[in-house]
Amino acid sequence: MKKILIAGGAGFIGSHLCDRLLDRDDVEKCVVVDNLWTGLKENLDHIRDPRFVFKKSDIETFRTSERFDEVYHLASPASPPWYMAEPKRTISANLMGAFRLLDLLVDNGRFCFTSTSEVYGDPLVSPQPESYRGSVDCTGPRSSYDESKRCTEALLFEMQRTKGLDVRVVRLFNVYGPRTRRDDGRAVSNFLTQALSGQPITVYGTGDQSRSWGYVDDIVDGLERFFWRSPHDYRGPLNVGNEREISVLDVAKYVSSLTGGTPIVHKPPVPQDPTNRRPDLTIARRVLPGWECKVPYEEGVRRTLDWFQEGWKPSAVA
Amino acid sequence: MKKILIAGGAGFIGSHLCDRLLDRDDVEKCVVVDNLWTGLKENLDHIRDPRFVFKKSDIETFRTSERFDEVYHLASPASPPWYMAEPKRTISANLMGAFRLLDLLVDNGRFCFTSTSEVYGDPLVSPQPESYRGSVDCTGPRSSYDESKRCTEALLFEMQRTKGLDVRVVRLFNVYGPRTRRDDGRAVSNFLTQALSGQPITVYGTGDQSRSWGYVDDIVDGLERFFWRSPHDYRGPLNVGNEREISVLDVAKYVSSLTGGTPIVHKPPVPQDPTNRRPDLTIARRVLPGWECKVPYEEGVRRTLDWFQEGWKPSAVA
């Protein structure tokens, strides 16, 4: 039986991962540590499992005498306006968080980390294979996130090389779906929040920049397979995302069509916004046979709209 | 009058920087914090200045109630065999070191950081301008050093952007000269130590890989000008190095010729050893008018050989 810690488990992806972890019958205890910076306690309110424990704390300073068989490190904001506002805290969450989690792991325990396609920066090759070294400005406004993810990967793979640490590192591409914050600040959430508030949909720049939009159920299915379910000995880094590339403008138009023709307005482009991002899934297909992103974006956006509407009370708009 | 802290001040470059800092007459106190991991207390033994204080401590956990007007962050091993042996400690020294030093700085204090040309990885352009984003494998065996330097740059420039921190960041290319450790593990030190011990000179790979060898006096002159002496408002990153590119084999041959024809042997190449590294000094010339690397490598290697020979007692070989 396993004791498990999920740092950032109240977040958008973290809370979905908790649901999957609690489906396992070899889990004795499942502790979420989250400071609720970008995570939301309500993402976990549906959990009634006696094995589940929530602790409100920064992960860097989380105090416990327990040790865990598996740790899942998702403690980081993931949306540019959030990490750009508090870059020092972002670096601390990722990197000092990783140092603390290493201390909380039993010998031979497993360390699972959600890195990001942002390690590729504004990529000069498309799609991006895991071997692509990236094009990141380490002095730029996105660097707190991009570089702390890169450095945390370095820490973990070097702990594997020198100490035999059992690591699993994924690089997540864009993810959307239910439990996204309404004030998340990224495209799908922005568009839906704007449309539901009767405001025009805002597209930064031309909207020609493309993203690989992965519906959260598909992405978390990939995490589950890679982190514990599929038999394989690949440690990562592993791209997990949707290889279907859609422009930001196409998503805006689709949300507009779903919401009675909400108007679309353009604003100046965001600094160092990547022009494209698309996973090379060659390794994922080998390591996770049978896994794929099944939910088309039209279906995923409709489901996310439904979820936004269900919770659309004045209090939830804040 | 200024209070100054130099983290890593007992190291090769750090100790030379201390000598320059103590030449200033606006310095009230100069505290070196060094854990003597790769630094050597003997590098500071010649200092008799009453303003000078040495504290043996990791910088991450250095305890003091003092605050400093200027901090100099040089606390990191810089040689591959050293950082590859202890990657976790390397990341901690750089990044947690930087967090601690931020806490020790007065409001409006200046934070000076020695980053590295390793942020460029195995570069695809030559020479490398500061705007080059680099080609670093963030999962590779050099990543603890490369990525922790990149992430520390990110932290500092983001602290500048969000909090107005007064930062000065240099990217140092290869440096050699007196006070290099005999067991440093990099080419010039290796070659001299081998030749003086009567062993053959070891070249990894063909030796065609080139480096920009900067003699320490020239490099520290660049640091002095950039960190405090030259009037300019450029915060960095600033390449500081010798733009004359010399192959590893040429240096080996030169050391051989200086030491009576010491034989040269080749060993297999080191993993991910960069094939070339050469600074673009366009910005340095603008920001530091008059600065240049004046000491030719032949002269610098001779001076370093002299220094190695002076201290060449059985106890120093260890």
XYZ file of C-alpha atoms in Angstrom:
636
model
C 0.000 0.000 0.000
C 1.286 3.421 -0.993
C 1.376 6.791 0.679
C 1.102 9.551 -1.876
C 1.638 13.305 -1.784
C 0.319 15.643 -4.480
C 1.785 19.157 -4.334
C -0.576 21.491 -6.153
C -3.403 18.977 -5.918
C -6.087 21.670 -5.614
C -5.193 23.066 -9.018
C -6.922 22.498 -12.321
C -4.884 19.465 -13.413
C -3.873 18.449 -9.894
C -7.462 17.937 -8.768
C -8.238 15.752 -11.780
C -5.113 13.734 -11.022
C -6.320 13.241 -7.426
C -9.546 11.723 -8.718
C -7.531 9.209 -10.723
C -5.166 8.426 -7.839
C -8.107 7.693 -5.553
C -9.375 5.157 -8.096
C -6.331 3.026 -7.233
C -6.786 0.292 -4.662
C -3.097 0.201 -3.707
C -3.252 3.703 -2.220
C -3.371 3.882 1.571
C -3.225 7.649 1.954
C -3.388 10.564 -0.441
C -2.203 13.933 0.896
C -2.759 17.119 -1.097
C -0.518 20.056 -0.164
C -1.643 23.297 -1.780
C -1.307 26.944 -0.749
C -4.405 27.877 -2.817
C -2.446 30.510 -4.722
C -3.957 29.406 -8.022
C -5.560 26.197 -6.764
C -9.131 26.212 -5.451
C -10.376 24.233 -2.479
C -13.697 23.741 -4.277
C -11.902 21.599 -6.881
C -11.586 18.967 -4.137
C -14.924 19.486 -2.354
C -16.510 16.509 -4.085
C -13.963 14.069 -2.594
C -15.421 12.004 0.285
C -12.710 9.361 0.430
C -11.375 8.624 3.956
C -7.858 8.126 2.548
C -7.797 11.746 1.395
C -6.167 14.569 3.423
C -5.877 18.246 2.469
C -3.132 20.473 3.921
C -3.026 24.176 3.149
C 0.677 25.051 2.939
C 3.411 26.182 0.618
C 5.196 23.014 -0.461
C 8.643 24.574 0.131
C 7.976 24.841 3.858
C 5.541 21.959 4.333
C 6.298 20.293 7.652
C 5.634 16.629 8.290
C 7.440 13.628 9.696
C 5.757 11.346 7.147
C 7.572 9.983 4.129
C 5.835 9.139 0.868
C 6.170 6.357 -1.680
C 5.166 8.612 -4.545
C 5.230 12.376 -4.852
C 3.537 14.359 -7.607
C 4.923 17.844 -8.129
C 2.325 20.120 -9.741
C 2.906 23.097 -7.438
C 3.222 26.023 -9.840
C 1.027 28.589 -11.481
C 0.785 27.774 -15.184
C -0.788 30.885 -16.674
C 1.433 33.800 -17.804
C -0.388 36.650 -15.990
C -0.101 34.697 -12.720
C 3.555 33.716 -12.917
C 4.623 37.016 -14.476
C 3.107 38.853 -11.505
C 5.053 36.787 -8.947
C 8.147 35.373 -10.628
C 10.174 34.841 -7.461
C 7.360 32.859 -5.890
C 6.994 30.834 -9.101
C 10.654 29.830 -9.100
C 10.443 29.012 -5.419
C 7.351 26.810 -5.862
C 8.920 24.780 -8.633
C 12.486 24.480 -7.515
C 12.473 24.825 -3.759
C 9.288 22.774 -3.912
C 11.227 20.021 -5.666
C 14.019 20.128 -3.070
C 11.468 19.771 -0.267
C 9.661 16.932 -2.027
C 12.936 15.048 -2.497
C 13.305 15.137 1.288
C 9.801 13.735 1.737
C 10.311 10.739 -0.538
C 11.151 7.287 0.826
C 14.259 5.571 -0.536
C 13.382 4.142 -3.927
C 10.230 6.268 -4.018
C 8.917 7.702 -7.267
C 9.042 11.417 -8.130
C 6.541 12.523 -10.792
C 6.816 16.032 -12.211
C 4.637 17.987 -14.610
C 7.001 20.049 -16.685
C 5.806 22.048 -19.657
C 6.097 22.624 -23.375
C 7.322 26.083 -22.318
C 10.759 24.472 -21.975
C 10.797 24.734 -25.794
C 10.222 28.507 -25.630
C 9.321 29.967 -29.010
C 10.319 26.866 -30.942
C 12.245 26.943 -34.203
C 11.138 23.397 -35.112
C 7.600 22.026 -35.340
C 6.405 19.681 -34.031
C 8.747 19.645 -31.036
C 10.398 16.331 -30.143
C 11.633 15.844 -26.577
C 15.211 16.097 -27.850
C 14.662 19.688 -29.035
C 16.688 21.926 -26.745
C 14.345 24.869 -26.977
C 14.555 28.581 -27.612
C 13.946 30.257 -24.273
C 15.047 33.786 -23.384
C 16.332 33.188 -19.861
C 16.125 36.923 -19.123
C 12.631 37.465 -20.530
C 9.221 38.001 -18.951
C 8.234 34.316 -19.179
C 11.535 33.078 -17.779
C 10.466 32.463 -14.192
C 8.177 29.696 -15.365
C 10.169 28.378 -18.313
C 13.519 28.332 -16.545
C 12.298 26.993 -13.232
C 10.649 24.096 -15.062
C 13.868 23.513 -17.020
C 15.991 23.663 -13.877
C 13.651 21.330 -11.994
C 13.967 18.848 -14.866
C 17.747 19.213 -14.566
C 17.610 18.544 -10.828
C 15.489 15.428 -11.256
C 17.366 13.893 -14.159
C 20.660 14.574 -12.429
C 19.319 12.941 -9.252
C 18.457 9.975 -11.443
C 21.939 9.895 -12.970
C 23.839 10.283 -9.712
C 21.504 8.635 -7.166
C 19.226 6.391 -9.208
C 16.103 8.407 -8.384
C 12.966 6.930 -9.961
C 11.689 9.970 -11.895
C 8.812 10.466 -14.292
C 8.770 13.805 -16.121
C 6.078 14.919 -18.558
C 6.003 18.078 -20.624
C 2.402 19.255 -20.836
C 1.123 21.259 -23.775
C -1.928 23.519 -23.484
C -4.691 21.978 -21.393
C -8.243 23.237 -20.932
C -11.488 21.965 -19.496
C -13.651 21.966 -16.352
C -12.026 23.348 -13.176
C -10.018 25.926 -15.101
C -10.093 29.158 -13.092
C -12.416 31.731 -14.589
C -9.628 34.271 -14.091
C -6.958 31.885 -15.354
C -5.975 34.339 -18.062
C -5.384 31.880 -20.906
C -7.379 31.761 -24.087
C -10.208 29.235 -23.563
C -10.987 30.449 -20.065
C -10.797 34.102 -21.131
C -13.076 33.588 -24.107
C -15.716 31.712 -22.117
C -15.643 34.143 -19.194
C -15.922 37.098 -21.549
C -18.741 35.601 -23.577
C -20.711 34.578 -20.475
C -20.299 38.089 -18.984
C -21.583 39.711 -22.159
C -18.184 41.184 -23.016
C -16.449 40.909 -26.396
C -13.912 38.114 -26.834
C -10.340 39.456 -26.717
C -7.721 38.056 -29.086
C -4.125 39.237 -28.593
C -2.423 39.973 -31.896
C -3.823 38.476 -35.083
C -4.813 35.237 -33.405
C -2.800 33.311 -35.982
C -0.586 31.903 -33.218
C -1.470 28.257 -32.819
C -1.729 25.988 -29.804
C -2.293 22.309 -29.228
C -5.410 22.302 -27.079
C -5.627 19.181 -24.972
C -8.887 18.401 -23.214
C -8.174 17.717 -19.553
C -9.641 14.176 -19.497
C -7.349 13.101 -22.326
C -4.309 14.732 -20.769
C -4.909 13.282 -17.312
C -5.421 9.886 -18.951
C -1.913 10.298 -20.370
C -0.550 11.246 -16.940
C -2.188 8.244 -15.304
C -0.745 5.862 -17.867
C 2.728 7.370 -17.707
C 2.997 7.897 -13.964
C 1.722 4.527 -12.754
C -0.486 2.446 -15.050
C 1.456 1.527 -18.169
C 4.339 -0.907 -17.877
C 7.372 0.863 -19.330
C 10.788 1.931 -18.174
C 10.919 5.330 -19.844
C 11.576 8.107 -17.346
C 10.920 11.052 -19.609
C 10.831 13.774 -20.601
C 7.588 12.831 -22.349
C 5.455 15.174 -24.422
C 1.774 14.898 -23.466
C -0.589 16.991 -25.514
C -2.895 17.167 -28.478
C -1.076 17.203 -31.793
C -4.001 18.883 -33.541
C -2.891 22.502 -33.818
C -5.635 25.135 -33.790
C -5.211 28.877 -34.042
C -6.286 31.099 -31.194
C -8.604 32.922 -33.599
C -10.380 29.680 -34.571
C -11.112 28.948 -30.929
C -12.387 32.513 -30.449
C -14.683 32.151 -33.452
C -15.988 28.843 -32.169
C -16.758 30.272 -28.714
C -18.433 33.193 -30.439
C -20.619 30.825 -32.458
C -21.575 28.860 -29.316
C -22.579 32.003 -27.447
C -24.837 33.685 -29.930
C -22.239 35.561 -31.942
C -20.233 37.271 -29.208
C -18.097 39.906 -30.975
C -14.318 39.401 -31.219
C -11.879 42.283 -30.666
C -8.134 42.297 -31.185
C -5.570 43.757 -28.758
C -1.795 44.164 -29.122
C 0.196 40.912 -28.939
C 1.603 39.666 -25.625
C 5.435 39.930 -25.300
C 7.261 36.736 -26.293
C 4.019 34.858 -26.926
C 5.125 31.711 -28.790
C 3.980 31.630 -32.420
C 3.419 27.887 -32.426
C 3.505 24.888 -30.132
C 2.816 21.309 -31.147
C 3.986 18.051 -29.575
C 5.889 15.380 -31.432
C 4.157 12.300 -29.995
C 6.491 9.616 -31.374
C 7.750 8.622 -27.922
C 4.314 8.889 -26.314
C 2.900 6.410 -28.879
C 5.685 3.949 -28.098
C 5.584 4.319 -24.312
C 1.812 4.658 -23.892
C 0.277 2.413 -26.562
C -3.427 3.113 -26.986
C -3.282 6.622 -25.530
C -4.449 9.492 -27.690
C -6.348 12.749 -27.405
C -9.856 11.644 -28.293
C -11.945 14.710 -27.532
C -12.079 17.143 -30.482
C -11.724 20.760 -29.457
C -15.272 21.611 -30.474
C -16.583 18.941 -28.073
C -14.109 19.943 -25.342
C -14.987 23.620 -25.591
C -18.712 22.789 -25.423
C -18.185 20.698 -22.277
C -16.097 23.454 -20.714
C -18.779 26.014 -21.579
C -21.389 23.787 -19.894
C -19.223 23.578 -16.773
C -18.651 27.351 -16.716
C -22.406 27.904 -17.067
C -23.349 25.462 -14.291
C -21.251 27.370 -11.790
C -22.213 30.744 -13.207
C -23.552 32.381 -10.079
C -22.741 35.987 -9.194
C -20.509 34.750 -6.361
C -18.477 32.645 -8.749
C -17.778 35.570 -11.034
C -16.191 37.602 -8.233
C 30.507 53.731 2.848
C 29.427 50.312 1.638
C 29.030 46.927 3.257
C 29.763 44.174 0.796
C 29.215 40.420 0.791
C 31.000 38.076 -1.618
C 29.541 34.582 -1.740
C 32.187 32.246 -3.092
C 34.918 34.747 -2.347
C 37.505 32.066 -1.550
C 37.258 30.660 -5.055
C 39.552 31.229 -7.997
C 37.750 34.261 -9.428
C 36.113 35.288 -6.153
C 39.441 35.785 -4.396
C 40.764 37.981 -7.214
C 37.547 39.987 -7.039
C 38.072 40.480 -3.277
C 41.479 41.997 -3.960
C 39.872 44.523 -6.296
C 37.018 45.292 -3.904
C 39.501 46.024 -1.115
C 41.211 48.561 -3.379
C 38.070 50.699 -3.098
C 38.045 53.433 -0.490
C 34.233 53.527 -0.238
C 34.117 50.020 1.258
C 33.529 49.840 5.002
C 33.316 46.075 5.357
C 33.919 43.166 3.032
C 32.496 39.789 4.129
C 33.398 36.600 2.277
C 31.022 33.672 2.775
C 32.425 30.432 1.388
C 31.899 26.770 2.343
C 35.326 25.846 0.884
C 33.747 23.214 -1.342
C 35.838 24.325 -4.313
C 37.193 27.543 -2.775
C 40.455 27.515 -0.819
C 41.135 29.492 2.326
C 44.733 29.975 1.153
C 43.448 32.123 -1.727
C 42.625 34.745 0.909
C 45.579 34.232 3.274
C 47.477 37.207 1.874
C 44.704 39.639 2.869
C 45.582 41.678 5.968
C 42.904 44.342 5.595
C 40.957 45.084 8.818
C 37.757 45.585 6.791
C 37.907 41.963 5.652
C 35.929 39.150 7.334
C 35.812 35.474 6.354
C 32.845 33.244 7.269
C 32.862 29.543 6.502
C 29.271 28.672 5.617
C 27.018 27.558 2.821
C 25.463 30.712 1.438
C 21.966 29.168 1.392
C 21.938 28.902 5.170
C 24.255 31.787 6.088
C 22.891 33.452 9.201
C 23.427 37.107 9.948
C 21.401 40.101 11.002
C 23.529 42.395 8.805
C 22.301 43.761 5.508
C 24.611 44.602 2.611
C 24.753 47.383 0.046
C 26.271 45.127 -2.575
C 26.243 41.357 -2.895
C 28.427 39.381 -5.290
C 27.151 35.896 -6.056
C 29.983 33.618 -7.163
C 29.002 30.649 -4.996
C 29.114 27.728 -7.423
C 31.568 25.159 -8.642
C 32.493 25.978 -12.230
C 34.312 22.864 -13.406
C 32.349 19.951 -14.928
C 33.797 17.112 -12.809
C 32.919 19.050 -9.650
C 29.360 20.035 -10.519
C 28.594 16.739 -12.247
C 29.539 14.894 -9.048
C 27.154 16.955 -6.887
C 24.429 18.381 -9.118
C 21.860 18.918 -6.367
C 24.331 20.882 -4.302
C 25.279 22.914 -7.394
C 21.688 23.917 -8.074
C 21.221 24.743 -4.413
C 24.340 26.936 -4.276
C 23.305 28.961 -7.285
C 19.596 29.260 -6.845
C 18.919 28.930 -3.135
C 22.071 30.969 -2.715
C 20.491 33.726 -4.786
C 17.274 33.619 -2.748
C 19.260 33.971 0.470
C 21.370 36.801 -0.924
C 18.239 38.689 -1.989
C 17.182 38.607 1.661
C 20.553 39.998 2.759
C 20.456 42.998 0.428
C 19.392 46.447 1.615
C 16.596 48.181 -0.284
C 18.075 49.598 -3.476
C 21.190 47.471 -2.997
C 23.068 46.033 -5.934
C 23.112 42.327 -6.807
C 26.058 41.212 -8.962
C 26.035 37.707 -10.415
C 28.624 35.753 -12.368
C 26.665 33.697 -14.849
C 28.379 31.692 -17.544
C 28.782 31.133 -21.250
C 27.381 27.668 -20.451
C 23.934 29.285 -20.738
C 24.611 29.029 -24.494
C 25.171 25.258 -24.229
C 26.658 23.800 -27.395
C 26.023 26.905 -29.473
C 24.731 26.821 -33.029
C 25.992 30.355 -33.731
C 29.513 31.732 -33.292
C 30.459 34.077 -31.795
C 27.593 34.114 -29.281
C 25.824 37.436 -28.704
C 23.948 37.902 -25.429
C 20.662 37.658 -27.338
C 21.422 34.074 -28.403
C 19.008 31.830 -26.514
C 21.359 28.898 -26.329
C 21.261 25.184 -26.978
C 21.244 23.503 -23.591
C 19.986 19.978 -22.913
C 18.084 20.567 -19.692
C 18.144 16.831 -18.937
C 21.838 16.290 -19.680
C 24.895 15.753 -17.478
C 25.919 19.428 -17.538
C 22.423 20.678 -16.770
C 22.815 21.283 -13.031
C 25.268 24.059 -13.768
C 23.853 25.375 -17.034
C 20.237 25.415 -15.912
C 20.831 26.756 -12.425
C 22.792 29.648 -13.930
C 19.980 30.240 -16.442
C 17.321 30.086 -13.742
C 19.276 32.423 -11.460
C 19.495 34.897 -14.340
C 15.729 34.537 -14.741
C 15.174 35.209 -11.034
C 17.347 38.320 -11.063
C 16.031 39.864 -14.269
C 12.473 39.173 -13.170
C 13.209 40.809 -9.811
C 14.469 43.773 -11.798
C 11.316 43.857 -13.941
C 8.843 43.487 -11.088
C 10.680 45.123 -8.157
C 13.291 47.363 -9.731
C 16.215 45.338 -8.359
C 19.596 46.806 -9.336
C 21.185 43.776 -10.998
C 24.474 43.281 -12.833
C 24.831 39.945 -14.619
C 27.937 38.822 -16.517
C 28.378 35.666 -18.528
C 31.961 34.493 -18.067
C 33.741 32.485 -20.727
C 36.683 30.215 -19.883
C 39.011 31.757 -17.321
C 42.414 30.490 -16.207
C 45.351 31.757 -14.205
C 46.909 31.759 -10.731
C 44.703 30.369 -7.899
C 43.103 27.790 -10.151
C 42.796 24.572 -8.174
C 45.357 21.990 -9.221
C 42.523 19.456 -9.236
C 40.126 21.859 -10.969
C 39.650 19.416 -13.804
C 39.605 21.857 -16.696
C 42.129 21.962 -19.487
C 44.809 24.481 -18.451
C 44.937 23.275 -14.849
C 44.931 19.626 -15.944
C 47.704 20.125 -18.462
C 49.950 21.993 -16.031
C 49.338 19.569 -13.162
C 50.023 16.604 -15.422
C 53.178 18.096 -16.909
C 54.543 19.108 -13.495
C 53.874 15.611 -12.107
C 55.699 13.981 -14.989
C 52.492 12.519 -16.459
C 51.407 12.788 -20.080
C 48.999 15.598 -20.983
C 45.469 14.251 -21.516
C 43.322 15.666 -24.322
C 39.701 14.490 -24.501
C 38.632 13.765 -28.054
C 40.587 15.244 -30.929
C 41.266 18.499 -29.099
C 39.761 20.410 -32.008
C 37.092 21.821 -29.690
C 37.926 25.477 -29.151
C 37.623 27.760 -26.137
C 38.090 31.443 -25.451
C 40.761 31.437 -22.768
C 40.596 34.558 -20.663
C 43.476 35.316 -18.338
C 42.110 36.011 -14.868
C 43.536 39.545 -14.545
C 41.807 40.624 -17.745
C 38.537 38.991 -16.770
C 38.499 40.448 -13.264
C 39.304 43.842 -14.775
C 36.106 43.433 -16.825
C 34.143 42.483 -13.702
C 35.472 45.490 -11.787
C 34.525 47.872 -14.572
C 31.074 46.370 -15.054
C 30.131 45.840 -11.417
C 31.166 49.210 -9.998
C 33.751 51.279 -11.849
C 32.419 52.204 -15.268
C 29.538 54.655 -15.522
C 26.829 52.877 -17.509
C 23.253 51.805 -16.994
C 23.421 48.422 -18.672
C 22.294 45.652 -16.325
C 23.359 42.701 -18.437
C 23.631 39.982 -19.400
C 27.147 40.919 -20.511
C 29.616 38.569 -22.161
C 33.044 38.847 -20.539
C 35.756 36.756 -22.130
C 38.556 36.572 -24.619
C 37.391 36.547 -28.204
C 40.569 34.844 -29.391
C 39.522 31.239 -29.874
C 42.203 28.590 -29.338
C 41.786 24.850 -29.670
C 42.327 22.620 -26.658
C 45.045 20.794 -28.599
C 46.982 24.013 -29.238
C 47.035 24.750 -25.517
C 48.186 21.196 -24.813
C 50.979 21.544 -27.336
C 52.033 24.851 -25.840
C 52.170 23.426 -22.310
C 54.126 20.492 -23.697
C 56.645 22.858 -25.296
C 56.996 24.824 -22.028
C 57.655 21.675 -20.011
C 60.328 19.982 -22.041
C 58.158 18.115 -24.494
C 55.662 16.416 -22.178
C 53.876 13.802 -24.305
C 50.193 14.307 -25.219
C 47.703 11.423 -25.106
C 44.111 11.423 -26.301
C 41.156 9.970 -24.382
C 37.492 9.580 -25.442
C 35.535 12.828 -25.631
C 33.568 14.075 -22.629
C 29.739 13.806 -23.041
C 28.147 17.024 -24.345
C 31.458 18.897 -24.363
C 30.727 22.046 -26.408
C 32.499 22.111 -29.759
C 33.079 25.857 -29.655
C 32.556 28.866 -27.426
C 33.447 32.431 -28.298
C 31.998 35.694 -26.955
C 30.486 38.379 -29.133
C 31.922 41.449 -27.395
C 29.886 44.133 -29.169
C 28.013 45.131 -26.016
C 31.111 44.857 -23.801
C 32.939 47.325 -26.054
C 30.081 49.790 -25.814
C 29.485 49.432 -22.069
C 33.121 49.093 -20.968
C 35.119 51.332 -23.309
C 38.834 50.599 -23.046
C 38.413 47.120 -21.646
C 39.942 44.224 -23.544
C 41.758 40.958 -22.923
C 45.364 42.066 -23.164
C 47.276 39.003 -22.028
C 47.935 36.559 -24.897
C 47.366 32.947 -23.948
C 51.047 32.083 -24.296
C 51.913 34.758 -21.701
C 48.999 33.772 -19.459
C 49.871 30.086 -19.556
C 53.508 30.903 -18.704
C 52.406 32.996 -15.719
C 50.086 30.247 -14.566
C 52.865 27.683 -14.924
C 55.123 29.899 -12.803
C 52.440 30.121 -10.142
C 51.831 26.369 -10.171
C 55.587 25.778 -9.829
C 56.019 28.237 -6.927
C 53.512 26.338 -4.850
C 54.684 22.945 -6.071
C 55.416 21.306 -2.755
C 54.449 17.701 -2.016
C 51.748 18.982 0.362
C 50.214 21.102 -2.388
C 49.924 18.155 -4.757
C 47.940 16.114 -2.241
